[in-house]
Coordinates of C-alpha atoms in Angstrom, one line a residue:
Chain O
M578 CA -22.3 -48.2 21.4
Q579 CA -19.3 -49.7 19.8
M580 CA -15.9 -48.4 20.9
W581 CA -14.8 -47.2 17.5
L582 CA -18.0 -45.3 16.9
Q583 CA -17.6 -43.7 20.3
I584 CA -14.1 -42.5 19.5
L585 CA -15.1 -41.3 16.1
F586 CA -17.9 -39.2 17.4
R587 CA -15.9 -37.9 20.3
S588 CA -13.1 -36.9 18.0
I589 CA -15.3 -35.1 15.6
A590 CA -17.1 -33.2 18.3
L591 CA -13.8 -32.3 20.0
F592 CA -12.3 -31.1 16.8
I593 CA -15.1 -28.7 16.3
L594 CA -15.0 -27.6 19.9
V595 CA -11.2 -27.0 19.8
L596 CA -11.7 -25.1 16.5
I597 CA -14.2 -22.8 18.2
A598 CA -11.9 -22.5 21.3
T599 CA -8.9 -21.4 19.3
R600 CA -11.0 -19.0 17.3
I601 CA -12.1 -17.4 20.6
L602 CA -8.5 -17.3 21.9
G603 CA -7.6 -14.9 19.1
K604 CA -5.8 -14.8 15.8
R605 CA -2.4 -13.8 17.0
N606 CA 0.6 -15.6 15.5
I607 CA 1.4 -18.6 17.6
A608 CA 5.1 -17.6 17.7
R609 CA 4.3 -14.2 18.9
V610 CA 2.1 -15.0 21.9
P611 CA 3.3 -14.8 25.5
S612 CA 4.5 -18.1 27.0
Y613 CA 1.5 -18.7 29.2
K614 CA -0.8 -18.7 26.2
L615 CA 1.4 -21.1 24.4
V616 CA 1.2 -23.4 27.4
S617 CA -2.6 -23.1 27.4
Y618 CA -2.7 -24.0 23.7
F619 CA -0.7 -27.1 24.4
A620 CA -2.9 -28.0 27.3
I621 CA -6.0 -27.6 25.2
A622 CA -4.5 -29.8 22.5
I623 CA -3.4 -32.5 25.0
I624 CA -6.7 -32.6 26.9
A625 CA -8.7 -32.7 23.7
T626 CA -6.6 -35.6 22.5
L627 CA -6.9 -37.5 25.7
I628 CA -10.7 -37.2 25.7
S629 CA -11.0 -38.2 22.1
V630 CA -9.0 -41.4 22.4
N631 CA -10.9 -42.3 25.5
I632 CA -8.1 -42.1 28.0
I633 CA -10.1 -39.6 30.0
K634 CA -13.2 -41.8 30.5
E635 CA -15.5 -39.1 31.9
V636 CA -16.2 -36.6 29.2
A637 CA -17.6 -34.1 31.6
F638 CA -14.3 -34.0 33.6
G639 CA -12.3 -33.5 30.5
L640 CA -14.6 -30.7 29.4
I641 CA -14.2 -29.0 32.7
A642 CA -10.4 -29.0 32.3
L643 CA -10.7 -27.9 28.7
G644 CA -13.0 -25.0 29.8
V645 CA -10.5 -23.8 32.4
W646 CA -7.6 -23.8 29.9
V647 CA -9.7 -21.8 27.4
L648 CA -11.4 -19.4 29.8
L649 CA -8.4 -18.5 32.0
P650 CA -6.3 -17.1 29.2
L651 CA -9.3 -15.1 28.1
L652 CA -9.8 -13.7 31.6
L653 CA -6.1 -12.8 31.8
D654 CA -6.4 -11.0 28.4
Y655 CA -9.4 -9.1 29.6
L656 CA -7.6 -8.1 32.9
S657 CA -4.5 -7.0 31.1
L658 CA -6.6 -4.8 28.9
R659 CA -8.0 -3.2 32.0
S660 CA -4.9 -2.5 34.0
K661 CA -1.4 -1.7 32.9
R662 CA 0.1 -3.1 36.1
L663 CA -1.6 -6.4 35.7
H664 CA -0.6 -6.4 32.1
D665 CA 3.1 -6.1 33.0
L666 CA 2.7 -8.7 35.7
I667 CA 1.1 -11.2 33.3
N668 CA 3.1 -10.5 30.2
G669 CA 6.3 -9.3 31.6
K670 CA 8.1 -6.2 30.3
E671 CA 10.4 -5.8 27.4
T672 CA 14.1 -5.8 28.0
V673 CA 16.5 -3.3 26.5
L674 CA 19.5 -5.2 25.1
V675 CA 21.4 -2.5 23.3
K676 CA 21.2 1.1 24.3
H677 CA 23.1 4.0 22.6
G678 CA 25.0 1.3 20.6
K679 CA 26.3 -0.4 23.8
I680 CA 25.3 -3.9 24.8
M681 CA 23.7 -4.1 28.2
E682 CA 25.4 -7.2 29.6
E683 CA 23.2 -7.2 32.7
S684 CA 20.0 -7.5 30.5
L685 CA 21.7 -10.3 28.5
K686 CA 22.3 -12.2 31.7
Q687 CA 18.8 -11.5 32.9
T688 CA 17.2 -12.9 29.7
R689 CA 19.8 -15.7 29.5
L690 CA 20.9 -14.7 26.1
T691 CA 24.4 -15.4 24.9
G692 CA 26.4 -13.0 22.8
E693 CA 26.2 -15.5 19.9
E694 CA 22.5 -15.6 20.1
L695 CA 22.2 -11.8 20.3
L696 CA 24.4 -11.5 17.2
R697 CA 22.3 -14.1 15.4
E698 CA 19.1 -12.2 16.1
L699 CA 20.7 -8.9 15.1
R700 CA 21.8 -10.5 11.8
S701 CA 18.3 -11.7 11.1
K702 CA 17.3 -8.1 11.4
N703 CA 19.9 -7.2 8.8
A704 CA 22.2 -5.6 11.3
F705 CA 25.5 -7.5 10.7
N706 CA 27.6 -4.8 12.2
L707 CA 27.0 -4.0 15.9
A708 CA 28.3 -0.5 15.3
D709 CA 25.2 0.1 13.2
V710 CA 22.8 -0.7 16.0
E711 CA 21.6 2.2 18.1
F712 CA 19.0 0.3 20.1
A713 CA 17.7 -3.2 20.4
V714 CA 15.0 -4.6 22.6
M715 CA 13.7 -8.0 23.5
E716 CA 9.9 -8.0 23.4
T717 CA 7.8 -9.9 25.9
T718 CA 7.3 -12.6 23.2
G719 CA 11.1 -13.1 23.0
E720 CA 11.4 -11.4 19.6
I721 CA 14.2 -9.0 19.2
N722 CA 13.7 -5.7 17.5
V723 CA 16.4 -3.4 16.3
Y724 CA 16.6 0.3 15.7
L725 CA 19.5 1.3 13.5
K726 CA 21.6 4.4 13.8
S727 CA 20.2 7.3 11.8
D728 CA 22.9 7.2 9.2
K729 CA 22.5 3.5 8.6
K730 CA 18.8 3.5 8.1
P731 CA 17.4 3.0 4.6
V732 CA 16.9 6.3 2.8
T733 CA 13.3 7.5 2.5
G734 CA 11.9 10.2 0.3
H735 CA 11.7 12.4 3.4
D736 CA 15.5 12.1 4.0
L737 CA 16.1 13.2 0.4
G738 CA 13.7 16.0 0.6
V739 CA 11.8 14.6 -2.4
K740 CA 8.1 15.0 -2.5
T741 CA 6.2 11.8 -3.3
A742 CA 2.6 11.4 -4.2
P743 CA 0.5 9.8 -1.5
Q744 CA -0.6 6.3 -2.5
A745 CA -3.3 4.1 -1.0
E746 CA -3.1 0.4 -1.0
P747 CA -3.9 -1.4 -4.3
Q748 CA -7.1 -3.4 -4.6
T749 CA -7.2 -6.8 -6.1
I750 CA -10.2 -7.0 -8.4
I751 CA -9.5 -10.1 -10.5
L752 CA -8.4 -13.4 -9.1
D753 CA -8.2 -16.7 -11.0
G754 CA -10.2 -15.4 -13.9
N755 CA -13.1 -14.1 -11.8
S756 CA -13.8 -10.5 -11.0
L757 CA -14.3 -9.6 -7.3
N758 CA -17.4 -7.5 -7.1
E759 CA -16.9 -6.4 -3.6
S760 CA -13.5 -4.8 -4.2
L761 CA -14.7 -3.3 -7.5
A762 CA -17.6 -1.7 -5.6
S763 CA -15.3 -0.3 -2.9
L764 CA -13.4 1.5 -5.6
G765 CA -16.6 2.9 -7.0
L766 CA -16.1 0.9 -10.2
N767 CA -18.3 -1.7 -11.9
K768 CA -18.1 -4.7 -14.2
E769 CA -18.7 -2.4 -17.2
W770 CA -15.6 -0.4 -16.4
L771 CA -13.6 -3.6 -16.1
R772 CA -14.9 -4.9 -19.4
I773 CA -13.8 -1.7 -21.2
Q774 CA -10.4 -1.8 -19.6
L775 CA -9.9 -5.4 -20.6
E776 CA -11.1 -4.7 -24.1
N777 CA -8.6 -1.8 -24.3
K778 CA -5.8 -4.2 -23.3
G779 CA -7.1 -6.9 -25.6
V780 CA -7.5 -9.7 -23.1
S781 CA -10.5 -11.6 -21.9
L782 CA -11.3 -12.1 -18.3
D783 CA -10.7 -15.9 -18.2
N784 CA -7.1 -15.3 -19.3
V785 CA -6.3 -13.1 -16.3
F786 CA -4.9 -14.7 -13.2
L787 CA -4.6 -11.6 -11.1
G788 CA -5.6 -8.0 -11.6
Q789 CA -5.0 -5.1 -9.3
V790 CA -6.0 -1.4 -9.4
D791 CA -3.6 1.0 -7.8
S792 CA -4.7 4.2 -6.1
S793 CA -4.5 6.3 -9.2
G794 CA -7.0 3.9 -10.9
D795 CA -4.5 2.1 -13.2
L796 CA -5.1 -1.6 -13.8
Y797 CA -2.2 -4.1 -13.7
L798 CA -2.8 -7.6 -15.0
D799 CA -1.0 -10.9 -14.7
L800 CA -2.0 -13.4 -17.4
F801 CA -2.1 -17.2 -17.3
A802 CA -0.1 -17.1 -20.6
D803 CA 3.2 -15.6 -19.5
S804 CA 4.4 -15.5 -23.1
I805 CA 2.0 -12.7 -23.9
E806 CA 3.6 -9.3 -23.2
L807 CA 1.1 -6.6 -22.2
P808 CA 2.2 -3.1 -23.1
E809 CA 2.9 -1.3 -19.9
S810 CA 0.7 1.8 -19.5
K811 CA 2.7 5.0 -20.0
V812 CA -0.2 7.4 -19.8
K813 CA 1.2 9.4 -16.9
E814 CA 4.6 9.7 -18.5
M815 CA 2.8 10.9 -21.7
I816 CA 0.9 13.6 -19.8
Y817 CA 4.0 14.9 -18.3
A818 CA 5.9 14.8 -21.6
N819 CA 3.0 16.7 -23.3
V820 CA 3.0 19.4 -20.6
E821 CA 6.7 19.7 -21.0
K822 CA 6.4 20.0 -24.8
A823 CA 3.6 22.7 -24.5
Q824 CA 5.7 24.6 -22.1
A825 CA 8.7 24.6 -24.4
S826 CA 6.5 25.7 -27.4
L827 CA 5.1 28.6 -25.4
S828 CA 8.6 29.7 -24.5
T829 CA 9.6 29.5 -28.2
F830 CA 6.5 31.5 -29.3
A831 CA 7.4 34.2 -26.6
L832 CA 10.8 34.6 -28.3
E833 CA 9.5 34.6 -31.8
T834 CA 6.5 36.9 -31.6
E835 CA 6.9 40.6 -32.3
D836 CA 3.6 41.5 -30.6
D837 CA 4.4 42.8 -27.1
S838 CA 1.1 41.8 -25.5
A839 CA 1.3 38.4 -27.0
K840 CA 4.9 38.0 -25.7
V841 CA 3.7 38.8 -22.2
M842 CA 0.9 36.3 -22.5
Y843 CA 3.1 33.5 -23.8
E844 CA 5.7 34.1 -21.0
K845 CA 3.0 34.2 -18.3
N846 CA 1.5 30.9 -19.5
A847 CA 4.9 29.3 -20.0
R848 CA 5.6 30.1 -16.3
K849 CA 2.3 28.7 -15.3
L850 CA 3.0 25.4 -17.0
K851 CA 6.5 25.3 -15.5
Q852 CA 5.0 25.6 -12.0
L853 CA 2.4 22.9 -13.0
M854 CA 5.2 20.6 -14.0
V855 CA 6.8 20.9 -10.6
K856 CA 3.5 20.1 -8.9
L857 CA 2.7 17.1 -11.2
Y858 CA 6.1 15.6 -11.1
P859 CA 5.6 13.5 -7.9
C860 CA 2.2 12.3 -9.0
L861 CA 3.1 11.4 -12.6
L862 CA 6.7 10.3 -12.7
R863 CA 6.9 8.4 -9.4
Chain C
M889 CA 3.9 25.8 -41.0
T890 CA 2.4 29.1 -40.0
V891 CA 2.5 30.5 -36.6
A892 CA -1.2 30.0 -36.2
S893 CA -1.0 26.3 -36.9
Q894 CA 1.9 25.9 -34.5
V895 CA -0.1 27.5 -31.8
K896 CA -3.1 25.3 -32.7
Q897 CA -0.9 22.3 -32.4
T898 CA 0.2 23.3 -28.9
L899 CA -3.4 24.0 -28.0
A900 CA -4.5 20.5 -29.2
G901 CA -1.7 18.9 -27.1
L902 CA -2.8 20.8 -24.0
K903 CA -6.4 19.8 -24.5
G904 CA -5.4 16.2 -24.7
V905 CA -3.5 16.6 -21.4
Q906 CA -6.5 18.2 -19.8
G907 CA -8.8 15.4 -20.8
T908 CA -6.4 12.7 -19.4
L909 CA -6.0 14.7 -16.2
R910 CA -9.7 14.8 -15.9
I911 CA -9.9 11.0 -16.1
Y912 CA -7.2 10.6 -13.5
S913 CA -8.8 13.2 -11.2
T914 CA -12.0 11.2 -11.1
Q915 CA -10.5 7.7 -10.7
T916 CA -7.8 8.6 -8.2
Q917 CA -8.6 7.2 -4.7
D918 CA -6.4 9.6 -2.9
D919 CA -8.0 13.0 -2.1
E920 CA -4.7 15.0 -2.1
T921 CA -3.6 13.7 -5.5
A922 CA -7.1 14.3 -6.8
A923 CA -6.8 17.9 -5.6
I924 CA -3.5 18.3 -7.4
Y925 CA -5.1 17.0 -10.6
K926 CA -8.0 19.4 -10.2
E927 CA -5.7 22.3 -9.8
A928 CA -3.8 21.2 -12.9
I929 CA -7.0 21.1 -14.9
E930 CA -7.7 24.7 -13.9
T931 CA -4.3 25.8 -14.8
T932 CA -4.4 24.2 -18.2
E933 CA -7.9 25.6 -18.7
A934 CA -6.5 29.2 -18.2
V935 CA -3.6 28.5 -20.6
I936 CA -6.0 27.0 -23.2
N937 CA -8.3 30.1 -23.0
D938 CA -5.4 32.4 -23.6
L939 CA -4.1 30.4 -26.5
E940 CA -7.6 30.2 -28.1
K941 CA -7.8 34.0 -28.0
R942 CA -4.4 34.2 -29.6
V943 CA -5.5 31.8 -32.4
Q944 CA -8.6 33.9 -33.1
F945 CA -6.4 37.0 -33.3
L946 CA -3.9 35.4 -35.6
E947 CA -6.7 34.1 -37.9
Y948 CA -8.2 37.6 -38.0
Q949 CA -4.8 39.0 -39.0
E950 CA -4.0 36.4 -41.6
P951 CA -7.3 35.1 -42.9
Q952 CA -5.6 33.5 -45.9
Y953 CA -4.3 30.8 -43.5
K954 CA -7.6 30.2 -41.7
G955 CA -8.3 26.6 -41.0
N956 CA -4.7 25.5 -41.4

């Protein structure tokens, strides 16, 4: 066989082989894997290249080396799943860099991190002021994670004592002018529903670049033609406003009527609607 | 506008609210929110019933305004 053909076939075969190998090794972010895994990725890449350009003449030998570099990380993964001690031995342990707002200089030395670098990492986590940091830790992958002091953390609904409606993740049901049947079905909807919704909004399916349904079942659309303004749906706000209006009317009737039993009835129902408004507020206006 | 027609207007508004709430209670993915909507439907139902009785009574008292 001619040399160039040999290299061509070898390269194609190895490409597929390496593709399979990296798929087996897992889908973790390459920047977030422990160092030994990074090394094995490089080793796999280099060995594959050397075989494919015919520097390693015996393909079998090359494949043995390749197999070891693929299988050993897998074995270590399996072992570290099994035993916590082995896991710590293989992956190392995380290092606490800042504790109770104080930098642990010993840990810095141990991880060979300079103060400058620590500050840079903190800044990248939006902690520009060391006084705001309660706790910082270097993970085994070298990433630094920061826990801010409780008064410097972003405010949540829980902090404010505000009740918010639970929301599930939105589902994308239109992409590039095509409806995605699978996600439609997972919402318990069908194409007919989508057709009616689109008709209501006055757009056709091919004009929609992206459509998402939120957990309350409302459809949001992004069109190819950005000059077209779609009216934003205000249905929830309308419901709330209508309940509010009915409540106010009932209170007025209660004041106006001269019939005592009717007065009681109006007052009772006005109270009911008032309670209902409190309950609906997080669902409708948030 | 007579009292009866004012009450009727409120009644119609509440019925609209109830209908929309019913749609939301079926299309909401979250169980907790759906339960809140269901409860809201029941509450509006009770209020609607009371108001309907009141409308009947008002029309009986002032039949000359019936249908307004």
